[in-house]
C-alpha positions as CSV (number, residue, x, y, z in Angstrom):
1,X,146.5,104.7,83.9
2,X,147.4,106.8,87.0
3,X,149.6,105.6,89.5
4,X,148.0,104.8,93.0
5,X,149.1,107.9,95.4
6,X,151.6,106.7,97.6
7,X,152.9,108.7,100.4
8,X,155.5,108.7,103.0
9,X,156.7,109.6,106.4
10,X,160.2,108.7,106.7
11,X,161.6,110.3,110.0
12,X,165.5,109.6,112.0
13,X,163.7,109.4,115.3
14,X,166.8,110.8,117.2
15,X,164.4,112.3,120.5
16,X,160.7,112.7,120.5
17,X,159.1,114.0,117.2
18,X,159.0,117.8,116.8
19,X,157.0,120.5,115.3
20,X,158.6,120.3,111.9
21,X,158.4,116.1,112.0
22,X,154.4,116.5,112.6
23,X,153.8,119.1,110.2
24,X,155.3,116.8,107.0
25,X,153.6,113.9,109.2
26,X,150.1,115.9,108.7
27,X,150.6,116.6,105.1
28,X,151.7,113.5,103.9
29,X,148.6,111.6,105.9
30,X,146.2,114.5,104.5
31,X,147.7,113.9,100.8
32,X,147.1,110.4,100.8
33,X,143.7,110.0,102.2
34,X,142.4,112.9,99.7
35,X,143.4,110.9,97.1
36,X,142.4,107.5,98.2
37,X,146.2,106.7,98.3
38,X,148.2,105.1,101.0
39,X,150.9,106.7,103.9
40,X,153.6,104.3,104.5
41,X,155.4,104.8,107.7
42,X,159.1,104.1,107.4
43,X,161.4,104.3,109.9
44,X,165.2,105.3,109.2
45,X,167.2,103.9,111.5
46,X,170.7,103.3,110.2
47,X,172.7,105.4,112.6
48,X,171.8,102.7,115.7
49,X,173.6,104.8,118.1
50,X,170.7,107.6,117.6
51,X,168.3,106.4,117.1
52,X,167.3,103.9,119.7
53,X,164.2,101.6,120.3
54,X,162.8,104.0,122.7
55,X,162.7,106.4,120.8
56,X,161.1,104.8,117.8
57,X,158.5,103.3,119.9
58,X,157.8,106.8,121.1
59,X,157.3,108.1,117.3
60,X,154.5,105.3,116.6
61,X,153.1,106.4,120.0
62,X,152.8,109.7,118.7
63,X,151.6,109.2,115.5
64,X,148.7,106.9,116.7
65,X,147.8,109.8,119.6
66,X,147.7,112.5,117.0
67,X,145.5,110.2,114.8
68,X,147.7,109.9,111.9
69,X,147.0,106.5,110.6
70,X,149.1,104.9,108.6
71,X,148.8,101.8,106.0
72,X,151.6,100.7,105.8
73,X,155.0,100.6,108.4
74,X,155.4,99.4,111.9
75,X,152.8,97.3,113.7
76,X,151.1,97.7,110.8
77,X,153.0,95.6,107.7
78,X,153.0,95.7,104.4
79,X,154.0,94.2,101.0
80,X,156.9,96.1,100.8
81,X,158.7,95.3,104.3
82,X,160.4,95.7,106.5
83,X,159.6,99.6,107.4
84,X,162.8,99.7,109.7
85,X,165.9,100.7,107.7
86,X,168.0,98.5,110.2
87,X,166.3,95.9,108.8
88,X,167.2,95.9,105.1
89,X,170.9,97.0,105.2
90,X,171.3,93.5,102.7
91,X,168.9,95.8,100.3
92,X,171.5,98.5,100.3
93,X,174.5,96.6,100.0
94,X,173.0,95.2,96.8
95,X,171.8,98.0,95.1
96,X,175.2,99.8,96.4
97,X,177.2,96.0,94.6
98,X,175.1,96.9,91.4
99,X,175.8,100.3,91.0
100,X,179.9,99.5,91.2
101,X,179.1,96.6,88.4
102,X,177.3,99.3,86.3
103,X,180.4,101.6,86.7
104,X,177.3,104.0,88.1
105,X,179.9,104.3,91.4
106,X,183.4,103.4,92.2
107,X,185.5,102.8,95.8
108,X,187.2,105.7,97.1
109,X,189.8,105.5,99.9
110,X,190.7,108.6,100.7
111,X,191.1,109.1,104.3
112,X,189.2,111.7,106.3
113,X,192.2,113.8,106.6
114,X,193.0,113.5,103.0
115,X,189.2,114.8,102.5
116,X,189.7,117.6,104.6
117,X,193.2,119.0,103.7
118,X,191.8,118.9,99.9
119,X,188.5,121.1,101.0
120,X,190.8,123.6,102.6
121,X,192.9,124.0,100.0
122,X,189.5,124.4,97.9
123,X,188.7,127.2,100.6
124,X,191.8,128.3,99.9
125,X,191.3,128.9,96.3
126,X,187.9,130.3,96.9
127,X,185.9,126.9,95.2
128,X,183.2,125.8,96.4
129,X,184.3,122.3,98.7
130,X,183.5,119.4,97.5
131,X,184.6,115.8,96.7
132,X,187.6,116.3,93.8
133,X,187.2,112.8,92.3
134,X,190.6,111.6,93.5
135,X,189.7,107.9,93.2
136,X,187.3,108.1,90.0
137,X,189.6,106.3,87.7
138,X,192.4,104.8,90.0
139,X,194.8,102.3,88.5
140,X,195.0,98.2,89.4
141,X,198.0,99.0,91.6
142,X,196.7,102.2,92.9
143,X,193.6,100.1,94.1
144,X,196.3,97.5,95.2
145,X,198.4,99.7,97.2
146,X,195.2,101.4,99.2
147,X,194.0,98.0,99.9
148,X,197.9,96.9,101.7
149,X,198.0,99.6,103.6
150,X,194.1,98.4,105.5
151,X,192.3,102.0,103.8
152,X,188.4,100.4,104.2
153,X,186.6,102.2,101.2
154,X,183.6,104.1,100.9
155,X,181.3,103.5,97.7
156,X,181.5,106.9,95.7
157,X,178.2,107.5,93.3
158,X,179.6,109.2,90.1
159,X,177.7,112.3,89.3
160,X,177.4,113.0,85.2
161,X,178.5,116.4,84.0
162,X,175.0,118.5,83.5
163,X,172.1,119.4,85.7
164,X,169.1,117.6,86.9
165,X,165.8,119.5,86.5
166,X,162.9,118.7,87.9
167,X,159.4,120.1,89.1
168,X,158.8,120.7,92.8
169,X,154.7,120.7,93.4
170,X,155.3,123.8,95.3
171,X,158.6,125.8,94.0
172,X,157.7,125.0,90.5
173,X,161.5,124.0,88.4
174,X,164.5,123.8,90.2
175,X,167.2,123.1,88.5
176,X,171.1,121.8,90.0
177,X,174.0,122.4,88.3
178,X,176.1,119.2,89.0
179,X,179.5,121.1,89.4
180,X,177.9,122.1,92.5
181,X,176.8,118.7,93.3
182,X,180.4,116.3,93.7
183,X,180.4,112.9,93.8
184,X,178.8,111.2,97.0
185,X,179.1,108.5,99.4
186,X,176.5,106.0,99.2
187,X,178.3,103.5,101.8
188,X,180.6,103.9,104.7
189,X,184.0,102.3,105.0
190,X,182.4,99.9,107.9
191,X,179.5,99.0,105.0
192,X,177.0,100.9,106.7
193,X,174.3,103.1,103.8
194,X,174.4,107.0,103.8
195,X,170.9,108.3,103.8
196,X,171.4,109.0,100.3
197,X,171.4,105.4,99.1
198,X,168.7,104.0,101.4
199,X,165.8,106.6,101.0
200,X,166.6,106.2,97.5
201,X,166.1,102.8,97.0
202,X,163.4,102.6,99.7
203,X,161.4,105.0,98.1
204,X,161.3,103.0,94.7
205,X,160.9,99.5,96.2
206,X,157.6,101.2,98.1
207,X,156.5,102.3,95.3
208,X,156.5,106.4,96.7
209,X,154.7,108.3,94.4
210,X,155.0,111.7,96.1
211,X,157.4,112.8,99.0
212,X,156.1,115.5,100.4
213,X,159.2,116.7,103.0
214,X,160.9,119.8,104.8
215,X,162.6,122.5,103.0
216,X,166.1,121.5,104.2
217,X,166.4,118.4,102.3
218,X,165.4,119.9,98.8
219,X,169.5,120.0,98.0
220,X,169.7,115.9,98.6
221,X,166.9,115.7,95.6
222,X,169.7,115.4,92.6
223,X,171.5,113.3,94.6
224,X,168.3,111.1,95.0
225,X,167.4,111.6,91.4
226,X,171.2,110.1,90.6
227,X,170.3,106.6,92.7
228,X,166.9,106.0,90.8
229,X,169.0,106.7,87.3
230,X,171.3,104.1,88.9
231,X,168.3,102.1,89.5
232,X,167.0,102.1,85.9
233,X,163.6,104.0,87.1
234,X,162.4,105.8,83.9
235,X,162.2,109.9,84.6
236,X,158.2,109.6,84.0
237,X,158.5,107.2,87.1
238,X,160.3,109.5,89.6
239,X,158.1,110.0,92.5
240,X,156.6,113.9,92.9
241,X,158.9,116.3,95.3
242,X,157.1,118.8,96.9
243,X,159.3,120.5,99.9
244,X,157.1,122.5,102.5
245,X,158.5,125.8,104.0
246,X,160.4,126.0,107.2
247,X,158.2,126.9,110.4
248,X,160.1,129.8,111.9
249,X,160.2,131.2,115.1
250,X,158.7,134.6,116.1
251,X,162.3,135.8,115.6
252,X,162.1,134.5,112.4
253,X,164.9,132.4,112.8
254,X,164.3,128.7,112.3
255,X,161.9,127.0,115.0
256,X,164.4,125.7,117.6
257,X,164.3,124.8,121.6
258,X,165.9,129.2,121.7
259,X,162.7,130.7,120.5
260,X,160.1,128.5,120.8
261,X,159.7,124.5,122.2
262,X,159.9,121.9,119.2
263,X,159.0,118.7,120.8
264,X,155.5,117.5,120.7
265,X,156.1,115.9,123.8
266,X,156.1,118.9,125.4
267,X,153.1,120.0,124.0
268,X,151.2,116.9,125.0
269,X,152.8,117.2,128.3
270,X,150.8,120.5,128.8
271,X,147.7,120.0,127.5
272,X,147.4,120.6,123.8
273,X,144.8,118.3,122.5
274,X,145.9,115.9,119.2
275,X,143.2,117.6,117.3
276,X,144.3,121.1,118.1
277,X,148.1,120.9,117.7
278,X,147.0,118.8,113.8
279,X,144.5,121.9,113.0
280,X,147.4,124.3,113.7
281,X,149.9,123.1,111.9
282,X,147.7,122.4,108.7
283,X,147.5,126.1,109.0
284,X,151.3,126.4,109.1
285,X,152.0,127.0,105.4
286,X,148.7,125.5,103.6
287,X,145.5,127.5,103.6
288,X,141.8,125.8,103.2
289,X,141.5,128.9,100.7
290,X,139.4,130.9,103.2
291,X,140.2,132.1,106.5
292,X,138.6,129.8,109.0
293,X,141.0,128.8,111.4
294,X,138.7,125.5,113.0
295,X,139.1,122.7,111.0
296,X,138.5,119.1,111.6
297,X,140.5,116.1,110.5
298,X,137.9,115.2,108.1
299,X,137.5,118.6,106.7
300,X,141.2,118.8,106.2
301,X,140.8,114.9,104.4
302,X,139.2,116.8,102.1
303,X,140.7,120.1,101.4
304,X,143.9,119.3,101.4
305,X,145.8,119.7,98.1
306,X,149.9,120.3,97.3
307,X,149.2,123.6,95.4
308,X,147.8,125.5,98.2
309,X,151.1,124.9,100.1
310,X,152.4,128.3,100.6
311,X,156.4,128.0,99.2
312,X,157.2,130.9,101.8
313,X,158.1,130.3,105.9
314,X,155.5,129.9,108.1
315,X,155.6,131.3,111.8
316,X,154.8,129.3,114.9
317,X,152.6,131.6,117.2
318,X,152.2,130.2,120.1
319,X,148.9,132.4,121.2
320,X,147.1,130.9,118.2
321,X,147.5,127.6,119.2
322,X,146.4,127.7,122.5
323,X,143.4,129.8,121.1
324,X,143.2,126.9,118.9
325,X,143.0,124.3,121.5
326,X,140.6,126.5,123.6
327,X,138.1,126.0,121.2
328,X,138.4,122.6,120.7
329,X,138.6,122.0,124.7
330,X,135.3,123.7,124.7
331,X,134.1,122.1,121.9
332,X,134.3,118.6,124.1
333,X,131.5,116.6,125.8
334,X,131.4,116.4,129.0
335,X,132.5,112.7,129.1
336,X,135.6,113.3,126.9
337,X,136.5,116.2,128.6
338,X,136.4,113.7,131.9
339,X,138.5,111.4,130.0
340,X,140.9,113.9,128.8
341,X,141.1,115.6,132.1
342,X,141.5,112.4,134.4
343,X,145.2,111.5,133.4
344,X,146.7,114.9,134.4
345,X,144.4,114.9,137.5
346,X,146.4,111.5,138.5
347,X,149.5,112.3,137.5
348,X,149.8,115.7,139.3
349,X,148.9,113.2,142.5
350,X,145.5,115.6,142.8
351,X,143.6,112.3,142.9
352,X,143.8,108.4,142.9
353,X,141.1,107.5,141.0
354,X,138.1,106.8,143.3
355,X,134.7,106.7,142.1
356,X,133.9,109.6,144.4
357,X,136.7,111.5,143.5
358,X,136.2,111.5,139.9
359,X,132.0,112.7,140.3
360,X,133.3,115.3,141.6
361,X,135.7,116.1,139.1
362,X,133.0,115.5,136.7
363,X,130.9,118.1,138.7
364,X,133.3,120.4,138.7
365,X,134.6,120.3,135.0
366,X,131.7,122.5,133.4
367,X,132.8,125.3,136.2
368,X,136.1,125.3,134.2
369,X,135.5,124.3,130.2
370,X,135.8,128.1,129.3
371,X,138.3,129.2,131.1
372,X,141.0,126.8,130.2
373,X,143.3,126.7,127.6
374,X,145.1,123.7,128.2
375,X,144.5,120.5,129.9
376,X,147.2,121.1,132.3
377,X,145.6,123.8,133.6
378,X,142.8,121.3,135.2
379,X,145.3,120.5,138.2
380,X,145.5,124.4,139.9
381,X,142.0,124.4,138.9
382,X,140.4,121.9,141.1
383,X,143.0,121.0,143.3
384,X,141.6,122.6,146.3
385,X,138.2,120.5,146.0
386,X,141.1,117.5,147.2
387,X,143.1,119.4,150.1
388,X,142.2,120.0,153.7
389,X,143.4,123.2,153.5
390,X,144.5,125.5,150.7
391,X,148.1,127.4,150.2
392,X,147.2,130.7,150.1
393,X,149.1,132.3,146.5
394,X,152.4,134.7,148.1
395,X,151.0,137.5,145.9
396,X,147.5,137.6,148.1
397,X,148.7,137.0,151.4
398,X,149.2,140.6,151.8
399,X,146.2,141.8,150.2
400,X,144.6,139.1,152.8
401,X,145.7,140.8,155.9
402,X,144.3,143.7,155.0
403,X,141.8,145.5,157.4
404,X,138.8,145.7,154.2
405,X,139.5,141.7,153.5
406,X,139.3,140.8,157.3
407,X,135.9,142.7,157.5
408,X,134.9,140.7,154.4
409,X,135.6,137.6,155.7
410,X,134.0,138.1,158.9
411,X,130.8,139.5,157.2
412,X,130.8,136.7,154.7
413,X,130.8,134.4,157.8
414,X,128.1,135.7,159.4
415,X,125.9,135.4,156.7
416,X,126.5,132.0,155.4
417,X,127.0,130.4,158.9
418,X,123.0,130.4,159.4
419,X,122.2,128.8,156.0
420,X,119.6,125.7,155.6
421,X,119.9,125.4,151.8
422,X,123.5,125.0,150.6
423,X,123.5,125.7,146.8
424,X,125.6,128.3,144.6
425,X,122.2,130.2,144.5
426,X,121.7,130.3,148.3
427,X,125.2,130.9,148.4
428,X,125.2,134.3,146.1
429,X,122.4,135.1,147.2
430,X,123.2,135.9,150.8
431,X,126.7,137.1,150.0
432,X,125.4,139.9,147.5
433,X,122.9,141.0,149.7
434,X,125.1,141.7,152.6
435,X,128.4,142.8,150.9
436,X,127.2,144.3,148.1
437,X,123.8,145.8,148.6
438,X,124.4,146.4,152.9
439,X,127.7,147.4,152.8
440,X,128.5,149.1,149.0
441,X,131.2,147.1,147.7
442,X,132.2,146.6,144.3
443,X,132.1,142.8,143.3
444,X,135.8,142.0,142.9
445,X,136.2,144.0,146.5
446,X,133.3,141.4,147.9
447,X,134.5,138.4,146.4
448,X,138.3,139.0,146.0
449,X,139.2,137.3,149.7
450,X,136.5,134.6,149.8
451,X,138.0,133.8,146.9
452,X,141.2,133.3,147.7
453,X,139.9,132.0,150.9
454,X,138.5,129.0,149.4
455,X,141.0,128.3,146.6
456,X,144.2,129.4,147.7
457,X,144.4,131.6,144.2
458,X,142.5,134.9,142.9
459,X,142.6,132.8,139.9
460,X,139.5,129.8,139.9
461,X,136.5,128.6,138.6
462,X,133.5,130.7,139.7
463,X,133.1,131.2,143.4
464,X,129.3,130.2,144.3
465,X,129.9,127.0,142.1
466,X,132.9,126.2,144.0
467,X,131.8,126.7,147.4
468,X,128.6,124.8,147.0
469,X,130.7,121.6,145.5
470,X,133.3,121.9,148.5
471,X,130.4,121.7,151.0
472,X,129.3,124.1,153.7
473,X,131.4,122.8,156.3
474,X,134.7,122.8,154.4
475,X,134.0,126.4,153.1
476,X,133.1,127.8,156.2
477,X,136.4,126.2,157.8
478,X,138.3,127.8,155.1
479,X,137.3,131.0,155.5
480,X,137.9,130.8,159.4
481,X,141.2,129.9,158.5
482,X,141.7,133.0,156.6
483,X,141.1,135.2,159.5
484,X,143.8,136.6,161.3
């Protein structure tokens, strides 16, 4: 009978979540809901100075925004709890107690300097460094002596002479010679776990069936492979390891805060929609097996599958995700669009709130769905429907004093002063006819300084549309004010 799928997102929430974090996130929710199976959420959180409260109430904060679920872990519970690693340092001790009983590990008190004298002297030799098994098979008075002179040991797992093979889902066998895999440390002197020991014995008390996880931690897999022996898990019992490419840079060096920003934070910060930022990273180094580039959550649900992830890098590319989002920003209704838009809106101190201040916003807002590509870029959109007066941009204040611009601005005046009806198609109508067809200019010539006139920017949603939702009188003051 086949095992239940049971996934997991196990991240060391140091700072907010990152690009890389998400990605695995994404996966490992995808993986598990195409197979009916469960995510479980685990949070590792040994090294207390690091990772702090804060920041793992940030990482469930961001999961639930990005609308990765999960069954099991934090807020949620589960039958294998708790999903903080602080709280089951008891588990490790145990499992790390039972391994010394077995003879599977041993105490080692070599000191730190004693550690690092031996790997230079490996350097030295030109061997690869790595733990010499000093303390593998130390005497009754050699144990004695260490423990007089106050050494605190570390537990030491003893690695087998051999290999360890296995299959990775995506890079097919990989195989570790153990020469090039020393003995390891499995607890601190202070009795803290290494990560080594606690994902280890986490994973098998949760049941994990498949750990789907970055590139960078493929070498820790023998290691891993070593605690479940410890354990007594039967090889046909191991959960599945399947490591997903790095996501480079467009320098292909790995994605870092240099060449490109990591934090999803910052990319919620700016606008990037959940959906938008999930549908581009399921692109980053999986393929639906086509080349569509839109996809849903639910068509991801269910064509997702471990063998279409791609074993080589993936680059981040900036461009496509914000064409990305685009789509899916146009792609919104006009009530979630509201929704969405409000927040920055407030926060940028454009508006409080009011009733009347969001029906306008919510007039305004179709003026702007296509030209956006993030949500941010709502605020220097619409902010001059909330000022008295508008900041003219530096760059156009010189194009504004111009001779031509005056004239237009003294025309368009004339023309719009003596209107009854004040509507966008009044508005255009009257403006063509007298700067356009009377006087021969170009569009962008006609329109360029009211423009600016109105919004401050050469950059806004369209003119008429503007003008007849800032009102006739605050237009018309506006373009006075332009005038020198």
């Amino acid at each position: 009978m086949a095992r239940e799928v049971r996934t997991r997102f196990a991240p060391s929430p140091t700072g907010d979540l990152h690009v890389g974090n998400i990605r695995t996130a994404l996966f490992d929710w995808a993986y598990a809901k195409h197979t009916d199976g469960k995510l479980i959420f685990r949070i590792e959180d040994t090294d207390r100075e690091r990772v702090t409260d804060e920041y793992i109430a940030r990482a469930v904060e961001t999961m639930r925004w990005l609308g990765l679920q999960w069954d099991e872990g934090p807020e949620v519970g589960g039958p294998y709890g708790p999903y903080l690693q602080s709280q089951r340092l008891a588990i490790y001790t145990e499992w790390a107690e039972r391994f010394l009983a077995q003879g599977d590990a041993y105490r080692c008190y070599c000191t730190p300097e004693e550690l690092e004298a031996r790997r230079e002297k490996q350097r030295e030799l030109n061997q690869a460094p790595g733990y010499d098994g000093q303390c593998r098979n130390l005497s009754e008075s050699e144990i004695s002596r260490f423990e007089a002179e106050g050494r605190k040991p570390t537990i030491r797992m003893r690695m087998p002479d051999g290999e360890t093979r296995f299959s990775d889902l995506i890079r097919g066998e990989v195989v570790f010679e153990h020469k090039y895999v020393p003995d390891f440390v499995l607890m601190r002197g202070d009795g803290s776990p290494l990560y080594t020991l606690a994902v280890a014995v986490d994973d098998v008390l949760m049941k994990v069936t498949h750990i789907l996880r970055g590139e960078d931690l493929l070498s820790s897999t023998p290691r891993q492979i070593r605690v479940y022996q410890a354990m007594g898990v039967k090889t046909e019992d191991f959960p599945f390891f399947a490591h997903l490419p790095f996501v480079m840079g467009q320098d292909n060096a790995k994605l870092s805060k240099r060449n490109g920003e990591v934090s999803i934070a910052w990319y919620r910060e700016e606008g990037f929609l959940p959906e938008a930022i999930c549908n581009y990273l399921a692109l980053l180094g999986w393929s639906p097996g086509d080349d569509r580039e839109n996809i849903s959550m639910e068509e991801l649900v269910q064509l997702f599958t471990v063998e279409r992830v791609n074993s080589s890098p993936a680059r981040f590319d900036m461009k496509k995700l914000e064409a990305i989002n685009g789509d899916k920003i146009r792609a919104l209704t006009l009530e979630d669009f509201l929704a969405r838009a409000l927040p920055f809106l407030v926060q940028a101190g454009v508006i409080k709130g009011a009733d009347k201040e969001v029906a306008l916003v919510k007039r305004a807002l179709p003026l702007i769905q296509e030209r956006i590509a993030r949500m941010k870029e709502v605020v220097p959109m619409l902010r001059f429907l909330f000022v008295d007066s508008v900041e003219i941009e530096l760059d156009s204040k010189g194009k504004m004093a111009e001779e031509s611009a005056q004239h237009v601005l003294e025309k368009t005046l004339g023309v719009l002063e003596p209107l009854d009806v004040w509507s966008h198609e009044s508005i255009e109508a009257a403006m063509r006819a007298a700067l356009i067809e009377e006087m021969g200019l170009k569009p962008r010539v006609a329109f360029g300084p009211v423009r600016i006139a109105i919004t401050g920017s050469h950059i806004s949603p369209p003119l008429f549309e503007s003008m007849e939702l800032l009102g006739k009188e605050s237009s018309l003051h506006r373009i006075r004010a332009a005038k020198i």
